[in-house]
Amino acid sequence: PSSPLYPVTPSRPPSTVSYVERARQHRWRCSDVTFHCSDGALRQQWIQTIREQLTALTSRPKHLLVYINPYGGKQQGECIYEQKVAPLFACASISTDVIVTEHANHARDHLKTEAELKKYDGVVCVGGDGMFSEIVHGLVSRTQRDNGVDQNSPEEKLVPCSLRIGIIPAGSTDCICYATVGINDPVTSALHVIVGDSQPMDVCSVHHNNTFLRYSISLLGYGFYGDVLADSERKRWMGPARYDFSGFKTFLTHHHYEGAVSFLPATDILGTPRDKTRCRAGPNLCFCSIPEYEVGWGVVRGKFLAINAASMSCACPRSPMGLSPAAHLADGTTDLILVRKCSRFNFLRHLLRHTSKDDQFDMTFVEVHRVRRFRFTPRHCQNDSELDLRENGKQLFSQICRDHPACSCSPAYSSWNCDGEILPHAAIEVGVHCQLIKLFARGIEEQPLFEDLANPPCAL
Ligand SMILES: Nc1ncnc2c1ncn2[C@@H]1O[C@H](COP(=O)(O)OP(=O)(O)OP(=O)(O)O)[C@@H](O)[C@H]1O
Ligand SMILES: CCCCCCCCCCCCC/C=C/[C@@H](O)[C@H](CO)NC(=O)CCCCC
Ligand SMILES: [Ca+2]
């Protein structure tokens, strides 16, 4: 209960209870109901009882560490937090320590080395997928260091993080928020934090030659999505529109890349990437299964326009069903999508299906596998001098292309897009760590037929 908004008469002050109300399209809103009571003692008793009941809910956070990226998305992070989120946290008696980041990796390094994590019940990130990725890197690295786990070993079992993470969407894609809540709305996300929701999530580790490179939570994409990102990073000034511009440009360049993808299929699970069912809140197929028997690795060689690994659906406003609509948030697998070289027209058909309900995998040049681990080796990469080769290769190709402007040759290498960050190596090894982190979310709720009966309101 909050304090009275205003007294009706001094002797009979009203008491206001704030609660969560569901609106359309997974949006949550904060509403108030005001009670009047002529008996002051009875009124006090009610307030006391409601306070006690709320304090007893141990899943609700009381102290939060908040990081704001002032430069994410449309650069509205600070304003969104101050105007929409901070008043709700105050109303729910949540105390906060707020850090507005001063440079990239500020939040990651603070979490990794300095932050006094014992003081907090969770970490809140105001920004996009890149900012969320910083928080995950900080928390996961800190947890492994505190537990003596070596991140450089690809086979190592990582220790799950105990603090939950809340995402207040203020970025350009915000696919992790969209795919775990169902909408990119700061108020809805703040309310999920306040009611203490918990959604476990898989995290992929990415290694090169037994050296840890990065973690990925949403998309690992080589070819098309790597090239879109590399081009769009030079156009950050355009804001979220940079992805549309670079997406169109990359589509026109139509480069393909040659290499071998080997993968360990997840055969002992119930779901497949072609399921019509979706990962939704409540009881579902989204749990960690323990492999019962060894299966062999599969290998696919060829020329690819795109190699994508989606550990979750990657649904976002651009693609409301996502890159892999049936992927699960927390089942210990990633959906490996291989798009072979095809005509521009067919690739366009494939891309456009991401924006409709049509099946983007139902095309002869696309295959999809649900896997626990995978490796990619570009064709021209035979040894450790890959990076040198890469640089020489780039110079060689740009020289050839300058000499023959009309040639349609593809460069030997693309880059990996790892949750919106470019990786420095093309040859990588990836493993999924089931439920390594937890979010203040509950997964996307099915829209109930009788909203009020199925989803009783929840007091702040
Ligand atoms: N103070 C800062 N100055 C410059 N860069 C920052 C700062 N704080 C964080 N960053 C970096 O900004 C990058 C982009 O941030 P963010 O993810 O919030 O927005 P976005 O890229 O627009 O959205 P999305 O990732 O959803 O596409 C991140 O990689 C993050 O490391
Ligand atoms: C010519 C028609 C084009 C139609 C294409 C529609 C396909 C859209 C699928 C979108 C999938 C987004 C996956 C999320 C990736 C994020 O980790 C990353 C960081 O925020 N965003 C991008 O790389 C941004 C990637 C943006 C790609 C356009
Ligand atoms: Ca998964």
JSON list of N, CA, C and O in Angstrom, two decimals, residues 137 202-206 214-220 309 311 417-419:
[
{"chain": "A", "resi": 137, "resn": "HIS", "atom": "N", "xyz": [27.99, -10.56, -18.95]},
{"chain": "A", "resi": 137, "resn": "HIS", "atom": "CA", "xyz": [29.43, -10.84, -18.90]},
{"chain": "A", "resi": 137, "resn": "HIS", "atom": "C", "xyz": [30.00, -10.52, -17.52]},
{"chain": "A", "resi": 137, "resn": "HIS", "atom": "O", "xyz": [30.79, -11.28, -16.98]},
{"chain": "A", "resi": 202, "resn": "ASP", "atom": "N", "xyz": [19.17, -19.74, -20.97]},
{"chain": "A", "resi": 202, "resn": "ASP", "atom": "CA", "xyz": [20.40, -20.38, -21.43]},
{"chain": "A", "resi": 202, "resn": "ASP", "atom": "C", "xyz": [21.42, -19.32, -21.84]},
{"chain": "A", "resi": 202, "resn": "ASP", "atom": "O", "xyz": [21.03, -18.24, -22.29]},
{"chain": "A", "resi": 203, "resn": "VAL", "atom": "N", "xyz": [22.70, -19.67, -21.71]},
{"chain": "A", "resi": 203, "resn": "VAL", "atom": "CA", "xyz": [23.77, -18.79, -22.19]},
{"chain": "A", "resi": 203, "resn": "VAL", "atom": "C", "xyz": [24.76, -19.63, -22.99]},
{"chain": "A", "resi": 203, "resn": "VAL", "atom": "O", "xyz": [25.16, -20.71, -22.54]},
{"chain": "A", "resi": 204, "resn": "CYS", "atom": "N", "xyz": [25.14, -19.17, -24.18]},
{"chain": "A", "resi": 204, "resn": "CYS", "atom": "CA", "xyz": [26.15, -19.89, -24.97]},
{"chain": "A", "resi": 204, "resn": "CYS", "atom": "C", "xyz": [27.52, -19.31, -24.65]},
{"chain": "A", "resi": 204, "resn": "CYS", "atom": "O", "xyz": [27.67, -18.09, -24.54]},
{"chain": "A", "resi": 205, "resn": "SER", "atom": "N", "xyz": [28.53, -20.20, -24.53]},
{"chain": "A", "resi": 205, "resn": "SER", "atom": "CA", "xyz": [29.90, -19.70, -24.42]},
{"chain": "A", "resi": 205, "resn": "SER", "atom": "C", "xyz": [30.56, -19.86, -25.79]},
{"chain": "A", "resi": 205, "resn": "SER", "atom": "O", "xyz": [30.32, -20.86, -26.48]},
{"chain": "A", "resi": 206, "resn": "VAL", "atom": "N", "xyz": [31.36, -18.87, -26.17]},
{"chain": "A", "resi": 206, "resn": "VAL", "atom": "CA", "xyz": [32.02, -18.91, -27.48]},
{"chain": "A", "resi": 206, "resn": "VAL", "atom": "C", "xyz": [33.53, -18.93, -27.25]},
{"chain": "A", "resi": 206, "resn": "VAL", "atom": "O", "xyz": [34.06, -18.05, -26.55]},
{"chain": "A", "resi": 214, "resn": "ARG", "atom": "N", "xyz": [33.44, -14.82, -25.80]},
{"chain": "A", "resi": 214, "resn": "ARG", "atom": "CA", "xyz": [32.26, -14.08, -25.32]},
{"chain": "A", "resi": 214, "resn": "ARG", "atom": "C", "xyz": [31.14, -15.04, -24.96]},
{"chain": "A", "resi": 214, "resn": "ARG", "atom": "O", "xyz": [31.18, -16.22, -25.31]},
{"chain": "A", "resi": 215, "resn": "TYR", "atom": "N", "xyz": [30.13, -14.50, -24.29]},
{"chain": "A", "resi": 215, "resn": "TYR", "atom": "CA", "xyz": [28.88, -15.23, -24.08]},
{"chain": "A", "resi": 215, "resn": "TYR", "atom": "C", "xyz": [27.84, -14.68, -25.05]},
{"chain": "A", "resi": 215, "resn": "TYR", "atom": "O", "xyz": [27.89, -13.50, -25.43]},
{"chain": "A", "resi": 216, "resn": "SER", "atom": "N", "xyz": [26.89, -15.55, -25.42]},
{"chain": "A", "resi": 216, "resn": "SER", "atom": "CA", "xyz": [25.78, -15.09, -26.27]},
{"chain": "A", "resi": 216, "resn": "SER", "atom": "C", "xyz": [24.47, -15.56, -25.66]},
{"chain": "A", "resi": 216, "resn": "SER", "atom": "O", "xyz": [24.35, -16.70, -25.21]},
{"chain": "A", "resi": 217, "resn": "ILE", "atom": "N", "xyz": [23.48, -14.68, -25.68]},
{"chain": "A", "resi": 217, "resn": "ILE", "atom": "CA", "xyz": [22.18, -15.03, -25.09]},
{"chain": "A", "resi": 217, "resn": "ILE", "atom": "C", "xyz": [21.12, -15.11, -26.18]},
{"chain": "A", "resi": 217, "resn": "ILE", "atom": "O", "xyz": [20.20, -15.90, -26.09]},
{"chain": "A", "resi": 218, "resn": "SER", "atom": "N", "xyz": [21.27, -14.30, -27.22]},
{"chain": "A", "resi": 218, "resn": "SER", "atom": "CA", "xyz": [20.23, -14.31, -28.25]},
{"chain": "A", "resi": 218, "resn": "SER", "atom": "C", "xyz": [20.76, -14.89, -29.56]},
{"chain": "A", "resi": 218, "resn": "SER", "atom": "O", "xyz": [20.61, -16.07, -29.83]},
{"chain": "A", "resi": 219, "resn": "LEU", "atom": "N", "xyz": [21.42, -14.08, -30.36]},
{"chain": "A", "resi": 219, "resn": "LEU", "atom": "CA", "xyz": [21.82, -14.51, -31.71]},
{"chain": "A", "resi": 219, "resn": "LEU", "atom": "C", "xyz": [23.33, -14.58, -31.87]},
{"chain": "A", "resi": 219, "resn": "LEU", "atom": "O", "xyz": [24.06, -13.67, -31.47]},
{"chain": "A", "resi": 220, "resn": "LEU", "atom": "N", "xyz": [23.79, -15.68, -32.47]},
{"chain": "A", "resi": 220, "resn": "LEU", "atom": "CA", "xyz": [25.16, -15.75, -32.98]},
{"chain": "A", "resi": 220, "resn": "LEU", "atom": "C", "xyz": [25.00, -15.90, -34.49]},
{"chain": "A", "resi": 220, "resn": "LEU", "atom": "O", "xyz": [24.49, -16.93, -34.95]},
{"chain": "A", "resi": 309, "resn": "ALA", "atom": "N", "xyz": [22.77, -19.08, -34.95]},
{"chain": "A", "resi": 309, "resn": "ALA", "atom": "CA", "xyz": [22.42, -19.91, -33.80]},
{"chain": "A", "resi": 309, "resn": "ALA", "atom": "C", "xyz": [21.54, -19.04, -32.90]},
{"chain": "A", "resi": 309, "resn": "ALA", "atom": "O", "xyz": [21.98, -18.00, -32.41]},
{"chain": "A", "resi": 311, "resn": "SER", "atom": "N", "xyz": [19.57, -19.09, -29.48]},
{"chain": "A", "resi": 311, "resn": "SER", "atom": "CA", "xyz": [19.35, -19.81, -28.22]},
{"chain": "A", "resi": 311, "resn": "SER", "atom": "C", "xyz": [17.96, -19.53, -27.66]},
{"chain": "A", "resi": 311, "resn": "SER", "atom": "O", "xyz": [17.53, -20.18, -26.71]},
{"chain": "A", "resi": 417, "resn": "ASN", "atom": "N", "xyz": [28.21, -12.05, -35.53]},
{"chain": "A", "resi": 417, "resn": "ASN", "atom": "CA", "xyz": [27.42, -11.09, -34.74]},
{"chain": "A", "resi": 417, "resn": "ASN", "atom": "C", "xyz": [27.02, -11.83, -33.46]},
{"chain": "A", "resi": 417, "resn": "ASN", "atom": "O", "xyz": [26.27, -12.80, -33.49]},
{"chain": "A", "resi": 418, "resn": "CYS", "atom": "N", "xyz": [27.59, -11.40, -32.33]},
{"chain": "A", "resi": 418, "resn": "CYS", "atom": "CA", "xyz": [27.31, -12.08, -31.07]},
{"chain": "A", "resi": 418, "resn": "CYS", "atom": "C", "xyz": [26.48, -11.12, -30.21]},
{"chain": "A", "resi": 418, "resn": "CYS", "atom": "O", "xyz": [27.04, -10.20, -29.60]},
{"chain": "A", "resi": 419, "resn": "ASP", "atom": "N", "xyz": [25.18, -11.25, -30.24]},
{"chain": "A", "resi": 419, "resn": "ASP", "atom": "CA", "xyz": [24.27, -10.34, -29.52]},
{"chain": "A", "resi": 419, "resn": "ASP", "atom": "C", "xyz": [24.55, -8.88, -29.85]},
{"chain": "A", "resi": 419, "resn": "ASP", "atom": "O", "xyz": [24.46, -8.00, -28.98]}
]
